[in-house]
Backbone as ProteinMPNN parsed JSONL, in Angstrom:
{"seq_chain_A": "MDLIGSENTDGLFFTSFCNFHLYEMIDFGWGKSVWVTIPVATNQSNVVTLMDTSSGGVEAWVTLSKQEIATFGHVILEFSSS", "coords_chain_A": {"N_chain_A": [[-1.732, -10.485, -10.765], [0.085, -12.845, -11.736], [2.657, -11.936, -11.515], [2.99, -12.02, -8.8], [2.668, -14.803, -8.192], [4.741, -15.996, -9.545], [8.023, -17.641, -9.943], [10.284, -16.148, -9.852], [9.917, -14.277, -7.894], [10.589, -12.205, -5.044], [9.742, -11.588, -1.548], [9.482, -8.972, 0.851], [9.565, -9.092, 4.48], [7.928, -6.947, 6.44], [8.153, -5.586, 9.851], [7.141, -3.275, 12.524], [8.235, -1.384, 15.531], [7.774, 1.111, 16.067], [6.556, 3.764, 17.734], [5.948, 2.253, 20.208], [6.688, 3.11, 22.334], [9.068, 2.468, 23.791], [11.239, 3.623, 25.018], [10.275, 4.898, 27.031], [9.243, 3.081, 28.652], [11.025, 1.031, 29.516], [13.047, 1.112, 32.273], [15.81, 0.767, 34.163], [16.452, 1.975, 36.275], [18.725, 3.723, 36.197], [18.643, 5.827, 34.917], [17.319, 7.518, 31.876], [17.022, 5.642, 28.929], [19.791, 5.211, 26.572], [19.767, 3.943, 24.175], [17.603, 1.579, 22.752], [16.537, -1.681, 21.738], [15.522, -4.47, 20.041], [15.592, -8.214, 20.026], [16.751, -9.241, 16.806], [16.325, -11.15, 14.204], [19.09, -12.623, 12.987], [19.745, -14.387, 11.035], [17.926, -14.815, 9.476], [16.671, -13.973, 6.29], [15.494, -11.288, 4.296], [13.88, -9.482, 5.962], [12.768, -6.694, 7.411], [12.937, -4.539, 10.15], [11.474, -1.92, 11.978], [12.375, 0.692, 14.327], [11.699, 3.349, 16.89], [13.994, 5.956, 17.382], [15.997, 7.554, 20.16], [16.184, 9.915, 19.523], [14.212, 10.921, 18.269], [13.955, 9.81, 15.538], [13.822, 6.997, 13.054], [15.127, 3.976, 12.905], [16.303, 1.447, 11.045], [16.345, -2.183, 10.814], [17.877, -4.069, 8.64], [17.677, -7.326, 6.957], [19.26, -8.957, 4.455], [20.227, -11.015, 1.853], [23.815, -11.383, 1.207], [24.275, -10.51, -1.745], [21.819, -9.124, -2.4], [21.915, -7.227, -0.5], [23.998, -5.525, -1.685], [22.69, -4.174, -3.827], [20.681, -3.064, -2.512], [21.837, -1.467, -0.806], [22.936, 0.793, -2.52], [20.545, 1.685, -3.576], [19.186, 2.825, -1.373], [20.756, 5.004, -0.367], [20.195, 6.505, -2.423], [17.678, 7.806, -1.622], [17.943, 8.685, 0.863], [18.698, 10.933, 3.444], [20.915, 13.812, 4.536]], "CA_chain_A": [[-1.373, -11.839, -9.725], [1.041, -13.415, -12.426], [3.941, -11.542, -10.787], [3.272, -12.726, -7.195], [2.845, -16.286, -8.495], [6.038, -16.356, -10.321], [9.17, -18.205, -9.011], [11.359, -15.1, -9.463], [9.512, -13.06, -6.95], [11.096, -12.302, -3.699], [9.254, -10.743, -0.849], [10.269, -8.518, 1.968], [8.693, -9.029, 5.37], [8.315, -5.938, 7.517], [7.545, -5.301, 11.154], [7.512, -1.855, 13.198], [7.975, -1.372, 16.867], [7.602, 2.38, 16.22], [5.197, 4.307, 18.605], [5.599, 1.535, 21.164], [7.065, 3.895, 23.404], [9.919, 1.668, 24.518], [12.22, 4.643, 25.599], [9.668, 5.511, 28.23], [8.855, 1.732, 29.232], [12.142, 0.846, 30.018], [13.69, 1.801, 33.083], [16.448, -0.079, 34.865], [16.967, 2.598, 37.45], [20.014, 4.095, 35.956], [18.415, 7.008, 34.144], [16.708, 7.27, 30.59], [18.106, 4.778, 28.13], [20.314, 6.103, 25.494], [19.557, 2.823, 23.098], [16.435, 0.394, 22.957], [16.338, -2.35, 20.724], [14.778, -5.632, 20.476], [16.34, -9.049, 19.372], [16.333, -9.506, 15.627], [16.967, -12.918, 13.97], [19.864, -12.229, 11.638], [19.978, -15.708, 10.46], [16.698, -14.82, 8.549], [16.777, -12.761, 5.061], [14.458, -10.524, 3.605], [13.286, -8.81, 6.934], [12.887, -5.286, 8.107], [12.401, -4.098, 11.394], [11.53, -0.527, 12.097], [12.295, 0.961, 15.662], [12.192, 4.551, 16.968], [15.285, 6.287, 18.207], [15.584, 8.281, 21.218], [16.173, 11.374, 19.216], [12.652, 10.957, 17.456], [13.986, 9.12, 14.157], [13.517, 5.749, 12.925], [16.051, 3.137, 12.808], [15.575, 0.483, 10.243], [17.36, -3.378, 10.835], [17.356, -4.97, 7.413], [18.389, -8.382, 6.794], [19.204, -9.405, 3.412], [21.385, -11.965, 1.284], [24.921, -10.293, 0.324], [23.873, -9.77, -3.086], [20.781, -8.192, -2.267], [22.237, -5.737, 0.13], [24.889, -4.628, -2.244], [22.073, -3.208, -4.572], [19.695, -2.148, -1.656], [22.547, 0.122, -0.159], [22.835, 1.905, -3.29], [19.107, 2.49, -3.562], [18.744, 3.471, -0.153], [21.526, 5.946, -0.321], [19.375, 7.659, -3.477], [16.743, 8.309, -0.612], [18.556, 8.941, 2.454], [19.078, 12.334, 3.962], [22.136, 13.833, 5.347]], "C_chain_A": [[-0.163, -12.69, -10.535], [2.461, -13.161, -11.425], [4.136, -12.277, -9.368], [3.27, -14.172, -7.351], [4.165, -16.812, -8.902], [7.194, -16.853, -9.441], [10.292, -17.197, -8.952], [10.962, -13.84, -8.611], [10.015, -13.12, -5.606], [10.437, -11.368, -2.679], [9.946, -10.269, 0.426], [9.295, -8.476, 3.089], [8.898, -7.471, 6.378], [7.604, -5.907, 8.837], [8.108, -3.797, 11.708], [7.115, -2.123, 14.761], [7.995, 0.275, 17.135], [6.282, 2.661, 17.027], [4.835, 3.274, 19.589], [5.967, 2.259, 22.496], [7.958, 3.053, 24.287], [11.058, 2.49, 25.383], [11.636, 4.905, 26.866], [9.29, 4.435, 29.041], [9.933, 1.434, 30.059], [12.949, 1.136, 30.876], [14.404, 0.902, 34.072], [16.971, 0.731, 36.134], [18.083, 3.244, 37.458], [19.847, 5.268, 35.03], [17.865, 6.66, 32.671], [17.856, 6.583, 29.893], [18.355, 5.612, 26.858], [19.924, 5.196, 24.186], [18.618, 1.858, 23.404], [16.613, -0.285, 21.757], [15.874, -3.679, 21.145], [15.636, -6.836, 19.835], [15.873, -9.273, 17.647], [17.223, -10.618, 14.921], [17.826, -12.603, 12.832], [20.191, -13.479, 10.752], [18.723, -16.067, 9.331], [16.759, -13.726, 7.45], [15.469, -12.262, 4.934], [13.514, -9.863, 4.872], [13.502, -7.397, 7.177], [12.113, -4.84, 9.053], [12.736, -2.702, 11.743], [11.544, -0.375, 13.666], [12.559, 2.502, 15.683], [13.466, 4.89, 17.551], [15.053, 7.037, 19.05], [15.877, 9.756, 20.958], [15.093, 11.651, 18.244], [12.886, 10.395, 16.12], [13.554, 7.957, 14.03], [14.664, 4.75, 12.266], [15.627, 1.691, 12.197], [16.518, -0.943, 10.253], [16.719, -3.946, 9.602], [18.436, -6.277, 7.189], [18.387, -8.833, 5.47], [20.509, -10.257, 2.902], [22.836, -10.828, 1.12], [24.859, -9.769, -1.068], [22.882, -8.737, -3.108], [21.113, -6.993, -1.589], [23.275, -4.808, -0.692], [23.914, -3.796, -3.247], [21.343, -2.34, -3.709], [20.607, -1.192, -1.262], [22.716, 1.009, -0.934], [21.365, 2.686, -3.824], [18.668, 3.361, -2.666], [19.674, 4.909, -0.008], [20.877, 7.192, -1.02], [18.362, 8.423, -2.513], [16.831, 8.707, 0.52], [18.835, 10.519, 2.477], [20.17, 12.707, 4.831], [22.013, 14.651, 6.391]], "O_chain_A": [[0.607, -13.255, -9.758], [3.094, -14.008, -10.794], [5.111, -12.904, -8.953], [3.954, -14.792, -6.537], [4.583, -17.932, -8.607], [7.28, -16.47, -8.275], [11.182, -17.328, -8.112], [11.495, -12.73, -8.618], [9.843, -14.179, -5.004], [10.588, -10.184, -2.978], [10.801, -10.937, 1.008], [8.222, -7.914, 2.872], [9.959, -7.105, 6.884], [6.416, -6.227, 8.851], [9.19, -3.29, 11.415], [6.155, -2.759, 15.195], [8.206, 0.705, 18.269], [5.243, 2.002, 16.998], [3.657, 3.2, 19.938], [5.51, 1.92, 23.587], [7.646, 2.915, 25.47], [11.66, 1.967, 26.321], [12.385, 5.14, 27.815], [8.974, 4.724, 30.195], [9.818, 1.562, 31.278], [13.965, 1.575, 30.335], [13.689, 0.256, 34.838], [17.788, 0.241, 36.914], [18.614, 3.458, 38.548], [20.818, 5.685, 34.399], [17.984, 5.492, 32.303], [19.069, 6.727, 30.044], [17.594, 6.375, 26.264], [19.777, 5.816, 23.133], [18.836, 1.223, 24.436], [16.833, 0.361, 20.733], [15.812, -4.031, 22.323], [16.478, -6.436, 19.032], [14.691, -9.451, 17.353], [18.421, -10.869, 15.049], [17.311, -12.327, 11.748], [20.938, -13.376, 9.778], [18.556, -17.064, 8.629], [16.905, -12.562, 7.822], [14.471, -12.789, 5.428], [12.313, -9.775, 4.616], [14.67, -7.017, 7.092], [10.891, -4.714, 8.976], [13.885, -2.268, 11.824], [10.859, -1.148, 14.335], [13.329, 3.037, 14.885], [14.015, 4.035, 18.246], [13.899, 7.465, 19.044], [15.854, 10.642, 21.813], [15.161, 12.607, 17.472], [11.889, 10.49, 15.404], [12.769, 7.63, 14.92], [14.977, 4.888, 11.084], [14.806, 0.94, 12.724], [17.563, -0.8, 9.618], [15.534, -4.234, 9.438], [19.665, -6.223, 7.24], [17.255, -9.218, 5.177], [21.611, -10.184, 3.446], [22.721, -9.615, 0.938], [25.361, -8.703, -1.424], [23.013, -7.665, -3.697], [20.716, -5.886, -1.953], [23.408, -3.606, -0.464], [24.333, -2.671, -3.522], [21.261, -1.13, -3.918], [20.245, -0.019, -1.344], [22.718, 2.151, -0.474], [21.179, 3.813, -4.281], [17.994, 4.369, -2.875], [19.122, 5.876, 0.517], [20.874, 8.361, -0.633], [18.252, 9.641, -2.649], [15.871, 9.078, 1.197], [19.167, 11.154, 1.476], [20.407, 12.017, 5.823], [22.947, 14.791, 7.181]]}, "name": "protein", "num_of_chains": 1, "seq": "MDLIGSENTDGLFFTSFCNFHLYEMIDFGWGKSVWVTIPVATNQSNVVTLMDTSSGGVEAWVTLSKQEIATFGHVILEFSSS"}
C-alpha cells in the first residue's frame, strides 16, 4: 500500500469498447463501416481506450504527456508484433 499512496505514483485509467459489436450496430445505409470510433478526450492524460477493429484486431488510443509517451513508445514496440 505504500506504493499506491506515494506522491510519485501515477495511474492509468483503462476503458474498453471491445465486444460492443459497434461495426454491426452502426449502419448509415451506405454499407458496412470501414472504421468506427468514439470520441476520446485528448485533453486528459493517462487514459487508455481499447476498441475493436473491422479486421478483428484491437486499437488502443493512449493519451499521455509528451515525456511519458516518449518512454511508452519504446516499451510498446518491444511487445508489438509486425
